[in-house]
Short mmCIF file of C-alpha atoms and ligand atoms in Angstrom, two decimals:
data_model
loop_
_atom_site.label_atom_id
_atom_site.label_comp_id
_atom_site.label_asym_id
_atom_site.label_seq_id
_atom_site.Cartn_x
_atom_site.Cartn_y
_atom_site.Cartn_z
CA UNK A 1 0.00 0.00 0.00
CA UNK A 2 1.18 3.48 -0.89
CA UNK A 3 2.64 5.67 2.06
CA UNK A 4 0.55 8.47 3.71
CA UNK A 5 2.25 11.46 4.45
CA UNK A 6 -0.13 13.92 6.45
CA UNK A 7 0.88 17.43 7.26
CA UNK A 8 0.10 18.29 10.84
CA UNK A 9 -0.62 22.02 11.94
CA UNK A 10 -1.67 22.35 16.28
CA UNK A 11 -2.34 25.95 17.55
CA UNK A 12 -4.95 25.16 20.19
CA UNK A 13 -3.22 27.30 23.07
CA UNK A 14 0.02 28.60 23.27
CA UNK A 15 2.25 25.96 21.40
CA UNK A 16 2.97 26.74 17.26
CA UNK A 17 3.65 23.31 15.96
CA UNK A 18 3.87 21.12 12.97
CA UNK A 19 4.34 17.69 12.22
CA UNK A 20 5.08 15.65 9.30
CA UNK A 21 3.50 12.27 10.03
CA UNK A 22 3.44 8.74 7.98
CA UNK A 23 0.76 6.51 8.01
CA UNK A 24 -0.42 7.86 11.30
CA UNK A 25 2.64 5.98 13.32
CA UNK A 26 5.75 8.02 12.05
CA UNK A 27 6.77 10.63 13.19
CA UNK A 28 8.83 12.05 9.96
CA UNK A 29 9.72 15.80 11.09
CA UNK A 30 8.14 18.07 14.16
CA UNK A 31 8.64 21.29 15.21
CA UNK A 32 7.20 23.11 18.47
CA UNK A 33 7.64 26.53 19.16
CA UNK A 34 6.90 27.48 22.47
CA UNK A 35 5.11 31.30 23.65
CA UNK A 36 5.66 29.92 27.79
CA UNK A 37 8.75 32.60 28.36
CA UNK A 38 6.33 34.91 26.84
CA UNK A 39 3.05 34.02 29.21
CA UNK A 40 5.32 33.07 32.02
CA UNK A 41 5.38 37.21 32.52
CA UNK A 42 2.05 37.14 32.67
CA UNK A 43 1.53 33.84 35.27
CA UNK A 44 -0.76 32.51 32.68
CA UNK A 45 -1.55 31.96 29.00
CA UNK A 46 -2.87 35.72 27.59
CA UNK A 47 -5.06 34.79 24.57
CA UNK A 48 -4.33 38.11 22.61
CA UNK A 49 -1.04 37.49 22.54
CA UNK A 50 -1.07 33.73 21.86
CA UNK A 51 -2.40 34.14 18.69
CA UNK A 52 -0.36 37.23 17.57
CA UNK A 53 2.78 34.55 18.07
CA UNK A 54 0.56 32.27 15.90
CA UNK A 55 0.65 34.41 13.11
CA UNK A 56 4.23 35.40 13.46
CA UNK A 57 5.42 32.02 13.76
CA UNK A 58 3.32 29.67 11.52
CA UNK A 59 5.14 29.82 8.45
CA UNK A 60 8.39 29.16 10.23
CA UNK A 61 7.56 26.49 11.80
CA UNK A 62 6.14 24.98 8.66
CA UNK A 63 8.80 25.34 6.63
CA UNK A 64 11.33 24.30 9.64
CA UNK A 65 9.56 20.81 9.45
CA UNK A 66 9.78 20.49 5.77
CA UNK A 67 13.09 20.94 6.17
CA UNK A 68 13.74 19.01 8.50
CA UNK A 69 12.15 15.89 6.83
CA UNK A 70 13.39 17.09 3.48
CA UNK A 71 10.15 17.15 1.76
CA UNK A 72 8.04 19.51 0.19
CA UNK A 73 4.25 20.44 0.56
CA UNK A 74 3.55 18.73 -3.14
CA UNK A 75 4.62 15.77 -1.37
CA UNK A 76 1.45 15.48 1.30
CA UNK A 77 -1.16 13.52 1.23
CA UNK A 78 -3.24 15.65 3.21
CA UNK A 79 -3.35 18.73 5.63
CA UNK A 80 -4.79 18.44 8.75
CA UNK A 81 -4.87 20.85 12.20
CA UNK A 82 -6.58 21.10 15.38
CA UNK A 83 -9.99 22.63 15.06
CA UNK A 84 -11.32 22.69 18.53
CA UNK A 85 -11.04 22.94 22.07
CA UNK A 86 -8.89 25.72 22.30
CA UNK A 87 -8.57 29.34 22.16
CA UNK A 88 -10.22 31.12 19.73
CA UNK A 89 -8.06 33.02 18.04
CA UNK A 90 -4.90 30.95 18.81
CA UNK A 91 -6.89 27.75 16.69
CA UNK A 92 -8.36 30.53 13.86
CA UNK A 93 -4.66 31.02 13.29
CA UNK A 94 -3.74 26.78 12.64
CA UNK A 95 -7.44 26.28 10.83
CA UNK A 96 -6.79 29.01 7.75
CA UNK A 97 -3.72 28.23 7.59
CA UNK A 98 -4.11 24.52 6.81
CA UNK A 99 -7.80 25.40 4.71
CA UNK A 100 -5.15 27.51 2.08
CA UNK A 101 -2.27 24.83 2.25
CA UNK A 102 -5.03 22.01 1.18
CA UNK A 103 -6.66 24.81 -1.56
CA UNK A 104 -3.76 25.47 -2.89
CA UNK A 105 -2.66 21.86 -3.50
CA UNK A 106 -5.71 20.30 -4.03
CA UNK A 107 -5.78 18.05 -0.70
CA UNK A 108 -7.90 17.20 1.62
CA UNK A 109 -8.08 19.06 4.51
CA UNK A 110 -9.05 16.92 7.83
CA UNK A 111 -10.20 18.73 10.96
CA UNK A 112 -9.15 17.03 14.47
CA UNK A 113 -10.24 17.59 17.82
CA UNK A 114 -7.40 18.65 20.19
CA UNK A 115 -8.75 15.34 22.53
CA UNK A 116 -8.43 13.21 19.84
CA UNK A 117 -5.16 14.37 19.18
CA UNK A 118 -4.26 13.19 23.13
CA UNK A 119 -5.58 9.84 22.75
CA UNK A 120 -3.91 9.01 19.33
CA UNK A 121 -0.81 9.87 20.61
CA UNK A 122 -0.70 6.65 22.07
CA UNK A 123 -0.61 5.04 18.27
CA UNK A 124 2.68 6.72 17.55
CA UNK A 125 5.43 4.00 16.96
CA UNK A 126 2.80 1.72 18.57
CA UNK A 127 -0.68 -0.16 17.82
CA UNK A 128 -3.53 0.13 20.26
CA UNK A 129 -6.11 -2.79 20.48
CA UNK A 130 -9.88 -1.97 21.31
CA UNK A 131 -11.54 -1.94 23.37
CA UNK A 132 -9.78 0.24 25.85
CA UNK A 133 -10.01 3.14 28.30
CA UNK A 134 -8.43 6.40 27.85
CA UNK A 135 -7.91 8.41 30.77
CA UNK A 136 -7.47 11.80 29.34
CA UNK A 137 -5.70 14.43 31.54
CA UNK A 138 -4.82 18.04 30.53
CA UNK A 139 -4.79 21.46 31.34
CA UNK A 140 -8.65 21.83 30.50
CA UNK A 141 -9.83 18.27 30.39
CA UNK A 142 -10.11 15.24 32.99
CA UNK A 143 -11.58 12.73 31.28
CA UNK A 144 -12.14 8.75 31.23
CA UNK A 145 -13.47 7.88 27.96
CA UNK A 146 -14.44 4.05 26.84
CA UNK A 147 -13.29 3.37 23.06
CA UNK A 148 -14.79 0.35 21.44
CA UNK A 149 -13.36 0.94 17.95
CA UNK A 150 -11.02 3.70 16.89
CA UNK A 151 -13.72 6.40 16.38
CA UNK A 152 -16.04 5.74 19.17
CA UNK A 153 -15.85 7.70 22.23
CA UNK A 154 -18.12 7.34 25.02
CA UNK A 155 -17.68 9.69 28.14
CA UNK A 156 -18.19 7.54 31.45
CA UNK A 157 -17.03 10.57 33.53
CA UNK A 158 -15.23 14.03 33.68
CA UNK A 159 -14.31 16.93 36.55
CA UNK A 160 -17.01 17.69 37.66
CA UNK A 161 -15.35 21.84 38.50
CA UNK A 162 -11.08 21.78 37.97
CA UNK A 163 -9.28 20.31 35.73
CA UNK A 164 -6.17 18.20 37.12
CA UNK A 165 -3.40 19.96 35.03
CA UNK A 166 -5.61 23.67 36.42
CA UNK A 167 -5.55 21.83 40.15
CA UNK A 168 -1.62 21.39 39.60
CA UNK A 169 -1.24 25.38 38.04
CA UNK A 170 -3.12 26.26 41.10
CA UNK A 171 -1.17 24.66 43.40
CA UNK A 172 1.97 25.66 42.05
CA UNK A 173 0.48 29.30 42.64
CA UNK A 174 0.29 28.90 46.16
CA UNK A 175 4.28 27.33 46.38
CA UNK A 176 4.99 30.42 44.42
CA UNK A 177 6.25 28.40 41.72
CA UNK A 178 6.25 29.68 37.98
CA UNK A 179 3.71 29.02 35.14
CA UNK A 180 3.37 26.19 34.02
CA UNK A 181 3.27 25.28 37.71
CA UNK A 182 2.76 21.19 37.17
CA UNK A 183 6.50 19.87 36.45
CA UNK A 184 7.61 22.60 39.15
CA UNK A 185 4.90 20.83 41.65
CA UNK A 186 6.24 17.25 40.45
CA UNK A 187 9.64 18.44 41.62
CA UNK A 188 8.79 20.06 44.56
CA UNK A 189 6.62 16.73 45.22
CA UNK A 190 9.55 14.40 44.49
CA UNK A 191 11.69 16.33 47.57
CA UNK A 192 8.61 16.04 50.32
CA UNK A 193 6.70 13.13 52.46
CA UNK A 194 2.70 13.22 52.25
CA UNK A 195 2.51 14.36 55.36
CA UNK A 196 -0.27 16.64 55.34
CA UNK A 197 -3.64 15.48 56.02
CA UNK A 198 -6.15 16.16 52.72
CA UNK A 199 -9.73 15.71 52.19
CA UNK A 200 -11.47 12.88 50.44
CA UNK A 201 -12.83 13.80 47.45
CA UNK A 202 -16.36 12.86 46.76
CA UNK A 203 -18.39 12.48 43.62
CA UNK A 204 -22.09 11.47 42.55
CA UNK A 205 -20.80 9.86 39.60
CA UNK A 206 -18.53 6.93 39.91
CA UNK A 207 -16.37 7.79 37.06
CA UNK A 208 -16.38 11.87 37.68
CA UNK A 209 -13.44 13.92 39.34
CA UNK A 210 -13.29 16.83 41.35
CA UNK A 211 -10.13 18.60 43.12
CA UNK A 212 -11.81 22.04 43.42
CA UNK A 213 -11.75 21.17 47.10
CA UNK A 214 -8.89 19.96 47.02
CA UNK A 215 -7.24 22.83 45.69
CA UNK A 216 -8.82 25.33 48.17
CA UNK A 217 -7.61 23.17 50.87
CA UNK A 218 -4.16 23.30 50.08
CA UNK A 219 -5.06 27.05 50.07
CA UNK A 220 -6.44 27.45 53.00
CA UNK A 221 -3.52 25.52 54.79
CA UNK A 222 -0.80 27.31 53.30
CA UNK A 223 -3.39 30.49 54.48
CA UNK A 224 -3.81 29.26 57.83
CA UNK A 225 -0.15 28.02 58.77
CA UNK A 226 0.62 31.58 57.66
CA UNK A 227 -1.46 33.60 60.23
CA UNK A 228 -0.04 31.77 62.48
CA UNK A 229 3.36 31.98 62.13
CA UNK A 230 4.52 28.74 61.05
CA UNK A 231 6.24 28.06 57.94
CA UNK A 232 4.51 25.48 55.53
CA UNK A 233 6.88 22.50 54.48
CA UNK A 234 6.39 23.08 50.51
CA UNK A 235 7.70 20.14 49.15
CA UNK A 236 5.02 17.55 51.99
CA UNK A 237 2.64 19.98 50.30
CA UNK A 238 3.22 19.54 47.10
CA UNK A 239 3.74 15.68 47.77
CA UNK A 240 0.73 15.21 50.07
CA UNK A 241 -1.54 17.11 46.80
CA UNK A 242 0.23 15.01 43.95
CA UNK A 243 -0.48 11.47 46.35
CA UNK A 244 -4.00 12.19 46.48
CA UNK A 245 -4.84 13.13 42.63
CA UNK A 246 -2.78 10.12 41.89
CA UNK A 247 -4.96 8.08 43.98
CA UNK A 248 -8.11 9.39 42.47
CA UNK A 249 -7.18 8.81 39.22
CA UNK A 250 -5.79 5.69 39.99
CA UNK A 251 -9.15 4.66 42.19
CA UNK A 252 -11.69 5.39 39.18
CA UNK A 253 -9.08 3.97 36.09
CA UNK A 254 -9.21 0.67 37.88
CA UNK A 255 -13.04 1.08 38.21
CA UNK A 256 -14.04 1.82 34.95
CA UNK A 257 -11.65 -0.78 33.50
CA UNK A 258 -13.39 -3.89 35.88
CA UNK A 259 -16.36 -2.58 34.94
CA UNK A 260 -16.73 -2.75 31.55
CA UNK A 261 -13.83 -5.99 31.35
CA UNK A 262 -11.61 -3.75 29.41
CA UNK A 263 -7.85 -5.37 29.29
CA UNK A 264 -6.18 -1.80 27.62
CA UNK A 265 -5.67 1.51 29.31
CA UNK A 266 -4.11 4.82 27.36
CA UNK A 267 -2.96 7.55 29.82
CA UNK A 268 -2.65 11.23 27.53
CA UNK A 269 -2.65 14.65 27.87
CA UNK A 270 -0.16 17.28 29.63
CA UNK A 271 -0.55 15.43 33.27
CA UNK A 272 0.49 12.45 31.92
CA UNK A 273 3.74 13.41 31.51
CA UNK A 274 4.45 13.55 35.50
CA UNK A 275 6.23 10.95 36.70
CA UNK A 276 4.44 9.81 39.53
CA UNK A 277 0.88 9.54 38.06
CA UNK A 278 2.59 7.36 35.40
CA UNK A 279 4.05 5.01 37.71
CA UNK A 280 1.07 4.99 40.11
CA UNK A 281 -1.44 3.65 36.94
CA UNK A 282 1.14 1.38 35.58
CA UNK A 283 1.39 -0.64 38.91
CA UNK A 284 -2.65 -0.53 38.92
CA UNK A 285 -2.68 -2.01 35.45
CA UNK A 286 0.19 -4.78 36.49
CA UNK A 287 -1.62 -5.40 39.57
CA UNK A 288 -4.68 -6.31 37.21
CA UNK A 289 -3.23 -7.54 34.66
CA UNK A 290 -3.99 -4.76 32.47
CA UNK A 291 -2.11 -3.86 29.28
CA UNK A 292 -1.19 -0.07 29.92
CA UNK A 293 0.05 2.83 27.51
CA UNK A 294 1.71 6.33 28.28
CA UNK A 295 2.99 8.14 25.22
CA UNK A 296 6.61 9.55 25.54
CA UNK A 297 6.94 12.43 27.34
CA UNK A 298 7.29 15.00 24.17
CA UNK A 299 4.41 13.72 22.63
CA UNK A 300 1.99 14.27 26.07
CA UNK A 301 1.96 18.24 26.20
CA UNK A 302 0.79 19.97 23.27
CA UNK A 303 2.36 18.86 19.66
CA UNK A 304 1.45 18.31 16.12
CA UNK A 305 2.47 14.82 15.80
CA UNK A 306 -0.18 13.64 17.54
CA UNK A 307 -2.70 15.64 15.50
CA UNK A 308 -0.95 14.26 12.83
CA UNK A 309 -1.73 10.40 13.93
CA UNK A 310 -5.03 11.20 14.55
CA UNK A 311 -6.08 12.87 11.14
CA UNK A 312 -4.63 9.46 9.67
CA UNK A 313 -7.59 7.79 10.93
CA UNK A 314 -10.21 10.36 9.57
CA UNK A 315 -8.46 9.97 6.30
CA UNK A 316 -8.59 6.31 6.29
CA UNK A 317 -12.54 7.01 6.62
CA UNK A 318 -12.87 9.58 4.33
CA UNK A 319 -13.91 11.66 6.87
CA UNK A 320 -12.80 15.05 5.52
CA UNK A 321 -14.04 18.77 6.08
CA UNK A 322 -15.05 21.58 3.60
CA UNK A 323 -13.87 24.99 4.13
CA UNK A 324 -16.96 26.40 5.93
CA UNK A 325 -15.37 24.65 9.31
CA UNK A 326 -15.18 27.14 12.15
CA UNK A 327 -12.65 27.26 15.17
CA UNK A 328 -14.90 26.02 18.37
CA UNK A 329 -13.28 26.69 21.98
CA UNK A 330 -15.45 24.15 23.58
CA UNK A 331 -16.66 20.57 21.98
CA UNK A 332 -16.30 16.85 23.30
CA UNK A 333 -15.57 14.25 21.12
P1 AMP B 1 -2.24 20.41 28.10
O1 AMP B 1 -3.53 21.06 28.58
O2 AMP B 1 -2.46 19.04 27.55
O3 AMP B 1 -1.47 21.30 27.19
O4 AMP B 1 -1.32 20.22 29.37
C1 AMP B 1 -0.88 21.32 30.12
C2 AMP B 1 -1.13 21.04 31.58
O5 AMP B 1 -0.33 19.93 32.00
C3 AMP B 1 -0.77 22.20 32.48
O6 AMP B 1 -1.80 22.39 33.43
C4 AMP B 1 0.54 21.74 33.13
O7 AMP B 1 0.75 22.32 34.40
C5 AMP B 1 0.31 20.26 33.23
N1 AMP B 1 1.56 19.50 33.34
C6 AMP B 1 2.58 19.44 32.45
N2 AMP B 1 3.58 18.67 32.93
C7 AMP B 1 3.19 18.23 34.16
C8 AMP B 1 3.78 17.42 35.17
N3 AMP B 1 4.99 16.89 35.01
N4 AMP B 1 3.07 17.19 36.30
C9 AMP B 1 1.83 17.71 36.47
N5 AMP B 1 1.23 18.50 35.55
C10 AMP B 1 1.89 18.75 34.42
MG1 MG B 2 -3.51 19.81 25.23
#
């Protein structure tokens, strides 16, 4: 069968990147140019300027990955980018960019949602059998999602308030630690003891999350301990807030996975590239027998490569868009 080369565009937040991906599994050429030392002044993501960057840095960052796989755009089979979640402008940016590429030469254009993107980025240099659970967790999303076949996506729960990657941003804020507080928290986490005491987190919905509580206890501690006088160990904070997400996570993966027999679980999104959580779920899954996938770090926080692998299943079904498509900043799969 003859090779599929998909051009890959992802400009969903604050991350310019493209990807030159074969057959959905190869990762040919990628490029990611990063706006954090831009937001970090800022202490969080400022939409405005996220997709002014966009625009500057598009073209780039295209040709940088034709380059870099020494091919040219006559060469693709088809152009794809994310189309939604995201911010607004930041996506608008990716979306007319790709709509002209596949005008001007005559390809399909595929649309992908950023989610999808997560989840396929387990297929890179690998093959995923169905059916399996995907435990989805990013800056914006905490999902556990049951796939049956590579299209379908059923939602058996979400956060119910805060996301985990927001819970971990949020935490870092308290420690004082810079944007993107998450890996800062993971290293602050790997120097500390869980000794603090937190609160059990409770939800109607046996597959649903929620650390909104959990995030305003930490606050409230650190808030506390300080009107008092004491100094707050940071790094049993950090710890003692990483040990319980981990748990959760770990608690309702292990759930929905006995209760629908499901032998496979996929662990994606920005999260998923801290250290602990990994190791925490892939004990679970030995301890049950259960055949468990983490992409490689690179490939967990924002990237086109994984948009890339994702569009290659859309194109196997046809399943392409016409140039009417619109950005949308909220959507589920
Ligand atoms: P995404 O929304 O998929 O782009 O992922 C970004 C989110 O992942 C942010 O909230 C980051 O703080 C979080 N994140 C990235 N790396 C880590 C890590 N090592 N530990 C915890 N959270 C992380
Ligand atoms: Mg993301």
């Amino acid at each position: 069968m003859k090779d599929t080369y998909i051009l890959a565009i992802e400009t969903s937040c604050d991350e310019t990147s493209c990807s030159i991906v074969k057959n959905g599994k190869e990762d040919i050429a990628t490029v990611v140019n990063s706006q954090i030392d831009v937001h970090k002044l800022f202490g969080g993501v400022v939409p405005e300027l996220a997709s002014r960057m966009h625009l500057e840095n598009i073209t780039i960052v295209i040709d940088e990955t034709l380059k870099k796989a020494n091919m040219k755009l006559e060469d693709m089979d088809a152009f794809a980018c994310t189309y939604a979640p995201g911010l607004m402008g930041s996506l608008l940016v990716g979306l007319e960019t790709t709509k002209t590429l596949s005008l001007v030469y005559n390809k399909p254009f595929i649309k992908v949602n950023h989610m999808m993107g997560h989840i396929y980025a387990n297929n890179i240099n690998n093959d995923l059998a169905y059916p399996l659970i995907a435990l989805v967790i990013s800056g914006g999303h905490t999902d556990l999602i049951l796939m049956e076949n590579e299209t379908s996506f059923k939602y058996l729960g979400s956060t119910l308030d805060d996301a985990v990657g927001e819970s971990f941003d949020k935490v870092a804020r308290i420690l004082n630690l810079p944007y993107p507080g998450g890996p800062n928290v993971e290293k602050y986490a790997k120097e500390g003891k869980p000794t603090y005491k937190m609160p059990e987190i409770n939800t109607k919905g046996k597959y649903d999350f929620s650390f909104s509580g959990l995030k305003s206890h930490c606050i409230n501690l650190a808030h506390n301990e300080k009107q008092r006088g004491n100094v707050i160990n940071e790094f049993d904070l950090a710890c003692s807030f990483q040990n319980v997400v981990s748990k959760e996570l770990t608690i309702k993966a292990e759930r929905a996975l006995k209760d629908f027999d499901v032998k496979t679980l996929i662990l994606c999104g920005g999260v998923a590239a801290n250290s602990f959580i990994r190791e925490e779920l892939h004990k679970m899954c030995d301890k049950n027998n259960i055949n468990f996938y983490v992409p490689e770090r690179r490939y967990c926080t924002d990237n086109a490569t994984m948009i890339g692998a994702a569009a290659y299943v859309l194109y196997k079904n046809k399943n392409f868009a016409d140039y009417s498509a619109n950005a949308e900043s909220s959507i589920r799969l």
